[in-house]
Short mmCIF file of C-alpha atoms in Angstrom, two decimals:
data_model
loop_
_atom_site.label_atom_id
_atom_site.label_comp_id
_atom_site.label_asym_id
_atom_site.label_seq_id
_atom_site.Cartn_x
_atom_site.Cartn_y
_atom_site.Cartn_z
CA UNK A 160 -166.98 -107.26 120.42
CA UNK A 161 -168.82 -108.45 123.77
CA UNK A 162 -170.64 -106.33 125.96
CA UNK A 163 -167.71 -106.14 128.53
CA UNK A 164 -165.40 -105.49 126.41
CA UNK A 165 -167.35 -102.07 125.67
CA UNK A 166 -167.67 -101.04 128.72
CA UNK A 167 -163.52 -101.73 129.24
CA UNK A 168 -163.09 -99.26 125.96
CA UNK A 169 -165.59 -97.06 127.66
CA UNK A 170 -163.83 -97.01 131.22
CA UNK A 171 -160.19 -96.63 129.18
CA UNK A 172 -161.85 -93.18 128.11
CA UNK A 173 -161.18 -94.32 124.77
CA UNK A 174 -164.71 -92.52 123.90
CA UNK A 175 -165.56 -89.35 122.69
CA UNK A 176 -169.19 -87.54 122.13
CA UNK A 177 -169.13 -83.90 120.86
CA UNK A 178 -165.64 -83.42 122.26
CA UNK A 179 -166.33 -85.14 125.40
CA UNK A 180 -164.66 -88.00 127.04
CA UNK A 181 -167.69 -90.48 128.50
CA UNK A 182 -166.97 -93.14 130.68
CA UNK A 183 -171.06 -93.91 130.88
CA UNK A 184 -171.65 -96.78 128.20
CA UNK A 185 -175.33 -96.15 128.46
CA UNK A 186 -174.32 -92.63 128.05
CA UNK A 187 -177.41 -91.36 125.49
CA UNK A 188 -176.52 -90.29 122.19
CA UNK A 189 -178.52 -88.92 119.56
CA UNK A 190 -179.10 -87.22 116.14
CA UNK A 191 -176.41 -85.25 114.60
CA UNK A 192 -173.95 -85.92 117.83
CA UNK A 193 -170.18 -86.45 116.92
CA UNK A 194 -168.93 -89.33 118.21
CA UNK A 195 -164.45 -90.28 118.22
CA UNK A 196 -162.39 -92.98 119.11
CA UNK A 197 -159.19 -91.33 119.25
CA UNK A 198 -157.07 -94.09 119.23
CA UNK A 199 -157.92 -95.56 116.25
CA UNK A 200 -158.83 -92.11 114.54
CA UNK A 201 -162.14 -92.32 113.78
CA UNK A 202 -165.05 -90.15 114.16
CA UNK A 203 -168.32 -90.91 113.74
CA UNK A 204 -171.37 -88.79 113.28
CA UNK A 205 -175.41 -90.21 114.07
CA UNK A 206 -177.72 -89.91 111.32
CA UNK A 207 -180.78 -91.66 110.20
CA UNK A 208 -181.06 -93.81 107.09
CA UNK A 209 -184.17 -93.95 105.25
CA UNK A 210 -185.94 -96.93 107.86
CA UNK A 211 -185.71 -95.17 110.62
CA UNK A 212 -182.71 -96.85 112.01
CA UNK A 213 -179.35 -94.73 113.31
CA UNK A 214 -176.37 -95.06 111.23
CA UNK A 215 -172.84 -94.27 112.28
CA UNK A 216 -171.32 -91.81 109.56
CA UNK A 217 -168.01 -92.15 109.08
CA UNK A 218 -166.77 -88.11 108.87
CA UNK A 219 -163.36 -86.46 108.41
CA UNK A 220 -161.16 -84.70 110.66
CA UNK A 221 -162.55 -80.87 109.56
CA UNK A 222 -166.29 -82.29 109.75
CA UNK A 223 -165.62 -83.63 113.33
CA UNK A 224 -164.95 -79.95 114.63
CA UNK A 225 -168.78 -79.02 114.71
CA UNK A 226 -172.18 -80.66 114.79
CA UNK A 227 -175.48 -78.52 113.41
CA UNK A 228 -177.96 -78.21 116.21
CA UNK A 229 -181.94 -77.38 115.39
CA UNK A 230 -183.36 -74.17 117.33
CA UNK A 231 -186.33 -75.85 119.52
CA UNK A 232 -187.08 -72.30 121.41
CA UNK A 233 -185.49 -68.54 121.92
CA UNK A 234 -186.37 -66.94 125.31
CA UNK A 235 -185.12 -63.99 127.62
CA UNK A 236 -183.87 -65.47 130.79
CA UNK A 237 -185.09 -63.45 134.26
CA UNK A 238 -181.51 -61.81 133.99
CA UNK A 239 -182.67 -60.09 130.85
CA UNK A 240 -179.90 -63.02 128.72
CA UNK A 241 -181.38 -64.05 125.59
CA UNK A 242 -181.03 -67.72 125.02
CA UNK A 243 -181.60 -70.59 122.34
CA UNK A 244 -182.63 -73.66 123.32
CA UNK A 245 -181.79 -76.52 120.73
CA UNK A 246 -182.36 -79.91 120.12
CA UNK A 247 -179.99 -81.53 122.28
CA UNK A 248 -180.37 -80.00 125.30
CA UNK A 249 -177.67 -76.58 124.94
CA UNK A 250 -178.62 -73.41 125.83
CA UNK A 251 -176.59 -71.24 124.08
CA UNK A 252 -176.24 -67.67 125.51
CA UNK A 253 -176.51 -63.98 123.82
CA UNK A 254 -177.29 -65.90 120.33
CA UNK A 255 -177.24 -64.02 116.75
CA UNK A 256 -180.50 -61.60 116.75
CA UNK A 257 -181.31 -63.40 113.39
CA UNK A 258 -182.53 -66.82 114.87
CA UNK A 259 -185.73 -67.91 114.78
CA UNK A 260 -187.22 -71.29 116.35
CA UNK A 261 -187.13 -74.14 113.81
CA UNK A 262 -183.74 -72.71 112.59
CA UNK A 263 -180.73 -74.72 112.24
CA UNK A 264 -176.87 -73.41 114.05
CA UNK A 265 -173.94 -74.55 113.69
CA UNK A 266 -172.10 -75.40 116.70
CA UNK A 267 -167.93 -75.31 117.36
CA UNK A 268 -168.54 -78.52 119.76
CA UNK A 269 -164.83 -77.44 121.29
CA UNK A 270 -166.34 -73.70 122.25
CA UNK A 271 -169.84 -74.44 122.15
CA UNK A 272 -170.39 -71.02 120.88
CA UNK A 273 -172.10 -70.55 117.16
CA UNK A 274 -170.60 -70.12 113.91
CA UNK A 275 -173.77 -69.81 111.47
CA UNK A 276 -176.94 -69.65 110.89
CA UNK A 277 -179.04 -71.96 108.73
CA UNK A 278 -182.16 -70.64 107.73
CA UNK A 279 -186.12 -72.81 108.14
CA UNK A 280 -187.30 -70.72 104.37
CA UNK A 281 -188.48 -72.14 101.10
CA UNK A 282 -185.91 -73.90 99.03
CA UNK A 283 -183.71 -75.11 102.14
CA UNK A 284 -182.44 -78.57 102.00
CA UNK A 285 -183.92 -80.77 105.39
CA UNK A 286 -184.02 -83.95 106.71
CA UNK A 287 -186.66 -85.75 108.34
CA UNK A 288 -186.06 -86.28 112.10
CA UNK A 289 -189.12 -88.22 113.16
CA UNK A 290 -192.26 -89.73 111.56
CA UNK A 291 -192.89 -91.97 108.82
CA UNK A 292 -190.68 -90.40 106.53
CA UNK A 293 -187.49 -90.69 109.28
CA UNK A 294 -184.41 -90.09 107.64
CA UNK A 295 -185.89 -89.12 104.13
CA UNK A 296 -183.89 -85.80 102.46
CA UNK A 297 -185.30 -83.46 100.04
CA UNK A 298 -185.87 -79.29 99.65
CA UNK A 299 -188.79 -77.89 101.15
CA UNK A 300 -191.30 -76.83 99.03
CA UNK A 301 -194.02 -75.66 101.22
CA UNK A 302 -195.43 -74.81 104.62
CA UNK A 303 -199.26 -75.39 105.56
CA UNK A 304 -199.79 -72.73 108.52
CA UNK A 305 -202.60 -74.32 111.07
CA UNK A 306 -202.83 -71.87 113.70
CA UNK A 307 -203.18 -73.83 117.25
CA UNK A 308 -202.70 -77.21 115.25
CA UNK A 309 -199.63 -78.35 113.64
CA UNK A 310 -197.97 -76.86 110.59
CA UNK A 311 -197.72 -78.87 107.40
CA UNK A 312 -194.39 -79.27 105.61
CA UNK A 313 -194.46 -80.69 101.96
CA UNK A 314 -190.93 -81.44 101.20
CA UNK A 315 -189.87 -83.29 97.73
CA UNK A 316 -186.46 -85.41 97.11
CA UNK A 317 -184.30 -85.32 94.26
CA UNK A 318 -186.29 -88.31 92.66
CA UNK A 319 -189.18 -85.89 92.51
CA UNK A 320 -191.24 -87.76 95.30
CA UNK A 321 -193.11 -85.41 97.33
CA UNK A 322 -194.31 -86.15 101.01
CA UNK A 323 -195.83 -84.10 103.70
CA UNK A 324 -194.75 -84.02 107.68
CA UNK A 325 -195.32 -82.00 110.70
CA UNK A 326 -192.56 -79.12 110.69
CA UNK A 327 -191.86 -79.95 113.95
CA UNK A 328 -190.21 -83.57 112.15
CA UNK A 329 -188.03 -81.24 109.90
CA UNK A 330 -184.67 -80.67 110.28
CA UNK A 331 -182.75 -78.16 107.87
CA UNK A 332 -179.37 -79.64 107.62
CA UNK A 333 -178.76 -77.02 104.16
CA UNK A 334 -179.62 -74.22 102.26
CA UNK A 335 -180.77 -74.92 98.12
CA UNK A 336 -178.53 -78.06 97.03
CA UNK A 337 -175.59 -78.04 99.55
CA UNK A 338 -175.75 -80.00 102.95
CA UNK A 339 -173.28 -78.71 105.47
CA UNK A 340 -172.57 -82.07 107.06
CA UNK A 341 -172.08 -85.05 104.63
CA UNK A 342 -174.45 -87.72 104.05
CA UNK A 343 -174.74 -91.43 104.64
CA UNK A 344 -174.66 -93.64 101.23
CA UNK A 345 -178.05 -93.34 99.76
CA UNK A 346 -178.29 -89.89 100.26
CA UNK A 347 -181.92 -90.36 102.02
CA UNK A 348 -183.86 -91.47 98.96
CA UNK A 349 -186.79 -93.73 99.99
CA UNK A 350 -186.59 -97.00 97.54
CA UNK A 351 -190.12 -99.01 97.22
CA UNK A 352 -189.53 -102.94 97.99
CA UNK A 353 -189.48 -104.00 94.65
CA UNK A 354 -186.32 -101.28 93.62
CA UNK A 355 -185.02 -102.95 97.03
CA UNK A 356 -185.40 -106.84 95.67
CA UNK A 357 -184.35 -105.48 92.33
CA UNK A 358 -180.89 -104.07 93.71
CA UNK A 359 -180.28 -107.04 95.70
CA UNK A 360 -180.84 -109.10 92.69
CA UNK A 361 -178.53 -107.76 90.52
CA UNK A 362 -176.13 -107.49 93.63
CA UNK A 363 -175.92 -111.39 93.85
CA UNK A 364 -177.46 -111.61 97.19
CA UNK A 365 -180.90 -113.37 96.81
#
């Protein structure tokens, strides 16, 4: 596609982002957003690969109805209304009182309402959205609290590798070994450059 064709596709109202038609071809899309092309029947979720690049992961009809949002903060507005503010800029009024910042909520895209909470607790399945380990998946093993500084989370992936990151880089995507969204290929396992080379040789790419 050329840039001009992309603009035309957007202007013909073919592209939906989180359930709303977007005609601005510079409209910003971020982690966990659902991009849908109704005419071709395609729906994608924006996730990270282990090299920190955005990847369009194809999803089913059932899965495009919701997205996961990380709760950035909870507060009471001037009108005494409790709200939560999510990583994608949503403000959800009258949330479940159990929600704390750092938790992940499941949001129904059509209504914008919260349908489920995934608590931020040890043993939860997490994806890292920032830092050196961006895109890696694993289980939250331990959180080291540092008041006035950064809390450090220790994460262990399915291959048994452990790595640490700041708590603000951690995005909870499920409990135990059950992610609430389907995962891109590679399932968030970072390989060494030697392993990548060996696989390329096996595939016949080198």
